[in-house]
Amino acid sequence: MRKDDCIFCKIANGEIPSKTLYEDDTFRVILDLGPAAKGHALLIPKEHAANLYELPDETAGKVLVLAKKMAVQMTDALKCDGFNLVQNNGEVAGQTVHHFHLHLIPRYADDGQAINWVPGNPTQDELEAVRKQIVE
Ligand code: AMP
Ligand code: ZN
């Protein structure tokens, strides 16, 4: 189902033009307008889902297969040195467009980017408490 006020619904379904790298019945892959590095692309499902929680299992199952295919093609074409896949859910996680999308970010030795976090230093007991909180 598309949403009338969603920009990625409009882009994915071709109502707003984009620099499209790939399209099939389920997805469109476009170049990000504010790239972290040359070739930064977004893999966008055509059906609206706000985030990973709402993404249908069938679509979720196809996303990483397409991400791999695009990463191989882009690495070959752009000669990048590595790749980040990034997927934000919720404003606290940095999501600004509330239509699921997977960032495909080619990385270059000299790109000056930092897609990273500050690592914590939990004790084994703290890790165990988190493990229990999730699985029990
Ligand atoms: P996120 O912060 O994970 O929600 O990512 C949203 C991304 O969409 C950002 O990297 C933006 O640069 C990108 N973006 C927003 N609007 C457009 C647009 N019209 N075309 C291409 N990329 C866009
Ligand atoms: Zn949408």
CSV table of C-alpha atoms and ligand atoms in Angstrom, one decimal:
chain,number,residue,atom,x,y,z
A,1,MET,CA,0.0,0.0,0.0
A,2,ARG,CA,1.5,3.4,-0.9
A,3,LYS,CA,1.1,6.4,1.4
A,4,ASP,CA,0.1,9.7,-0.3
A,5,ASP,CA,2.4,11.9,1.9
A,6,CYS,CA,5.5,9.6,1.7
A,7,ILE,CA,8.3,10.8,-0.5
A,8,PHE,CA,9.9,7.4,-0.8
A,9,CYS,CA,6.6,5.9,-1.9
A,10,LYS,CA,6.6,8.5,-4.7
A,11,ILE,CA,10.2,7.9,-5.6
A,12,ALA,CA,10.0,4.1,-5.4
A,13,ASN,CA,6.9,4.1,-7.6
A,14,GLY,CA,8.4,6.5,-10.1
A,15,GLU,CA,6.2,9.5,-9.4
A,16,ILE,CA,9.2,11.6,-8.4
A,17,PRO,CA,12.3,11.2,-10.6
A,18,SER,CA,15.4,9.7,-9.1
A,19,LYS,CA,18.9,8.5,-10.2
A,20,THR,CA,17.8,4.9,-10.4
A,21,LEU,CA,20.4,2.1,-10.4
A,22,TYR,CA,18.0,-0.8,-10.4
A,23,GLU,CA,14.3,-1.5,-10.4
A,24,ASP,CA,12.1,-4.6,-10.2
A,25,ASP,CA,8.5,-5.3,-9.1
A,26,THR,CA,9.4,-5.1,-5.4
A,27,PHE,CA,12.3,-2.5,-5.1
A,28,ARG,CA,13.9,0.6,-6.5
A,29,VAL,CA,17.6,1.4,-5.8
A,30,ILE,CA,18.5,5.0,-6.1
A,31,LEU,CA,21.5,7.3,-5.5
A,32,ASP,CA,21.2,9.2,-2.2
A,33,LEU,CA,21.0,13.0,-2.7
A,34,GLY,CA,23.3,13.6,0.3
A,35,PRO,CA,25.9,10.8,-0.1
A,36,ALA,CA,28.3,9.8,2.6
A,37,ALA,CA,30.6,8.7,-0.2
A,38,LYS,CA,30.6,8.4,-3.9
A,39,GLY,CA,27.9,5.9,-5.0
A,40,HIS,CA,25.9,6.0,-1.7
A,41,ALA,CA,22.6,4.3,-2.7
A,42,LEU,CA,19.3,3.5,-1.0
A,43,LEU,CA,17.4,0.3,-1.5
A,44,ILE,CA,13.7,1.1,-1.2
A,45,PRO,CA,10.8,-1.3,-1.3
A,46,LYS,CA,7.9,-0.1,-3.4
A,47,GLU,CA,5.3,-1.1,-0.8
A,48,HIS,CA,5.2,1.3,2.1
A,49,ALA,CA,6.5,0.0,5.4
A,50,ALA,CA,7.7,2.7,7.9
A,51,ASN,CA,10.6,0.6,9.3
A,52,LEU,CA,12.0,-2.9,9.8
A,53,TYR,CA,9.2,-3.7,12.3
A,54,GLU,CA,6.6,-3.2,9.6
A,55,LEU,CA,8.5,-4.8,6.7
A,56,PRO,CA,6.7,-8.0,5.4
A,57,ASP,CA,8.9,-11.1,5.9
A,58,GLU,CA,8.9,-11.8,2.2
A,59,THR,CA,10.3,-8.4,1.4
A,60,ALA,CA,12.8,-8.6,4.3
A,61,GLY,CA,14.0,-11.9,2.9
A,62,LYS,CA,14.7,-10.3,-0.5
A,63,VAL,CA,16.4,-7.2,0.8
A,64,LEU,CA,19.8,-8.7,1.6
A,65,VAL,CA,20.0,-10.7,-1.6
A,66,LEU,CA,19.5,-7.5,-3.6
A,67,ALA,CA,21.9,-5.7,-1.3
A,68,LYS,CA,24.6,-8.3,-2.1
A,69,LYS,CA,23.9,-8.1,-5.9
A,70,MET,CA,24.2,-4.3,-5.8
A,71,ALA,CA,27.3,-4.3,-3.6
A,72,VAL,CA,29.1,-6.7,-6.0
A,73,GLN,CA,28.1,-4.6,-9.1
A,74,MET,CA,29.0,-1.3,-7.4
A,75,THR,CA,32.3,-2.6,-6.0
A,76,ASP,CA,33.2,-3.7,-9.5
A,77,ALA,CA,32.2,-0.4,-11.1
A,78,LEU,CA,33.4,2.1,-8.5
A,79,LYS,CA,36.5,0.2,-7.4
A,80,CYS,CA,35.6,1.0,-3.8
A,81,ASP,CA,37.7,-0.6,-1.0
A,82,GLY,CA,34.8,-1.7,1.3
A,83,PHE,CA,31.1,-1.3,2.0
A,84,ASN,CA,28.8,-0.3,4.8
A,85,LEU,CA,25.1,-1.4,5.0
A,86,VAL,CA,23.2,0.9,7.3
A,87,GLN,CA,19.5,0.8,8.2
A,88,ASN,CA,18.0,3.2,10.7
A,89,ASN,CA,14.8,2.6,12.6
A,90,GLY,CA,13.2,5.4,14.7
A,91,GLU,CA,14.3,9.0,15.1
A,92,VAL,CA,16.6,8.1,18.0
A,93,ALA,CA,18.5,5.9,15.6
A,94,GLY,CA,18.8,8.6,13.0
A,95,GLN,CA,15.9,7.7,10.8
A,96,THR,CA,14.6,10.8,8.9
A,97,VAL,CA,12.5,9.3,6.2
A,98,HIS,CA,9.9,7.0,7.6
A,99,HIS,CA,9.7,4.5,4.8
A,100,PHE,CA,12.1,1.5,5.2
A,101,HIS,CA,15.3,1.9,3.3
A,102,LEU,CA,18.7,0.2,3.4
A,103,HIS,CA,21.7,2.4,2.8
A,104,LEU,CA,24.4,0.9,0.6
A,105,ILE,CA,27.6,2.9,1.2
A,106,PRO,CA,30.7,2.2,-0.8
A,107,ARG,CA,33.8,3.0,1.2
A,108,TYR,CA,37.1,4.3,0.0
A,109,ALA,CA,40.5,4.4,1.8
A,110,ASP,CA,40.5,8.2,1.6
A,111,ASP,CA,36.8,9.1,2.0
A,112,GLY,CA,37.3,10.7,5.4
A,113,GLN,CA,33.9,9.3,6.7
A,114,ALA,CA,33.3,7.8,10.1
A,115,ILE,CA,30.2,5.5,10.2
A,116,ASN,CA,30.8,4.2,13.7
A,117,TRP,CA,30.0,4.2,17.4
A,118,VAL,CA,31.8,4.6,20.7
A,119,PRO,CA,32.2,1.0,22.2
A,120,GLY,CA,31.0,0.4,25.7
A,121,ASN,CA,32.9,-1.8,28.2
A,122,PRO,CA,30.3,-4.0,30.0
A,123,THR,CA,31.2,-6.7,32.6
A,124,GLN,CA,30.3,-10.3,31.9
A,125,ASP,CA,27.5,-9.9,34.5
A,126,GLU,CA,26.1,-6.9,32.7
A,127,LEU,CA,26.2,-8.8,29.4
A,128,GLU,CA,24.5,-11.7,31.0
A,129,ALA,CA,21.7,-9.5,32.4
A,130,VAL,CA,21.1,-8.1,28.9
A,131,ARG,CA,21.1,-11.6,27.4
A,132,LYS,CA,18.5,-12.7,29.9
A,133,GLN,CA,16.4,-9.6,29.3
A,134,ILE,CA,16.3,-10.4,25.6
A,135,VAL,CA,15.8,-14.2,25.6
A,136,GLU,CA,13.8,-14.9,28.8
B,1,AMP,P1,17.7,8.0,7.1
B,1,AMP,O1,18.3,9.1,7.9
B,1,AMP,O2,18.2,6.6,7.3
B,1,AMP,O3,16.2,8.1,7.2
B,1,AMP,O4,18.1,8.3,5.6
B,1,AMP,C1,17.4,9.1,4.7
B,1,AMP,C2,18.3,9.4,3.6
B,1,AMP,O5,17.5,9.7,2.5
B,1,AMP,C3,19.4,10.4,3.7
B,1,AMP,O6,20.6,9.9,3.5
B,1,AMP,C4,19.0,11.5,2.7
B,1,AMP,O7,20.1,12.1,2.1
B,1,AMP,C5,18.2,10.7,1.7
B,1,AMP,N1,17.2,11.4,1.0
B,1,AMP,C6,16.2,12.2,1.5
B,1,AMP,N2,15.4,12.6,0.4
B,1,AMP,C7,15.9,12.1,-0.7
B,1,AMP,C8,15.5,12.2,-2.1
B,1,AMP,N3,14.5,12.9,-2.5
B,1,AMP,N4,16.3,11.5,-3.0
B,1,AMP,C9,17.4,10.8,-2.6
B,1,AMP,N5,17.8,10.7,-1.3
B,1,AMP,C10,17.1,11.3,-0.4
B,2,ZN,ZN,6.2,5.2,1.8
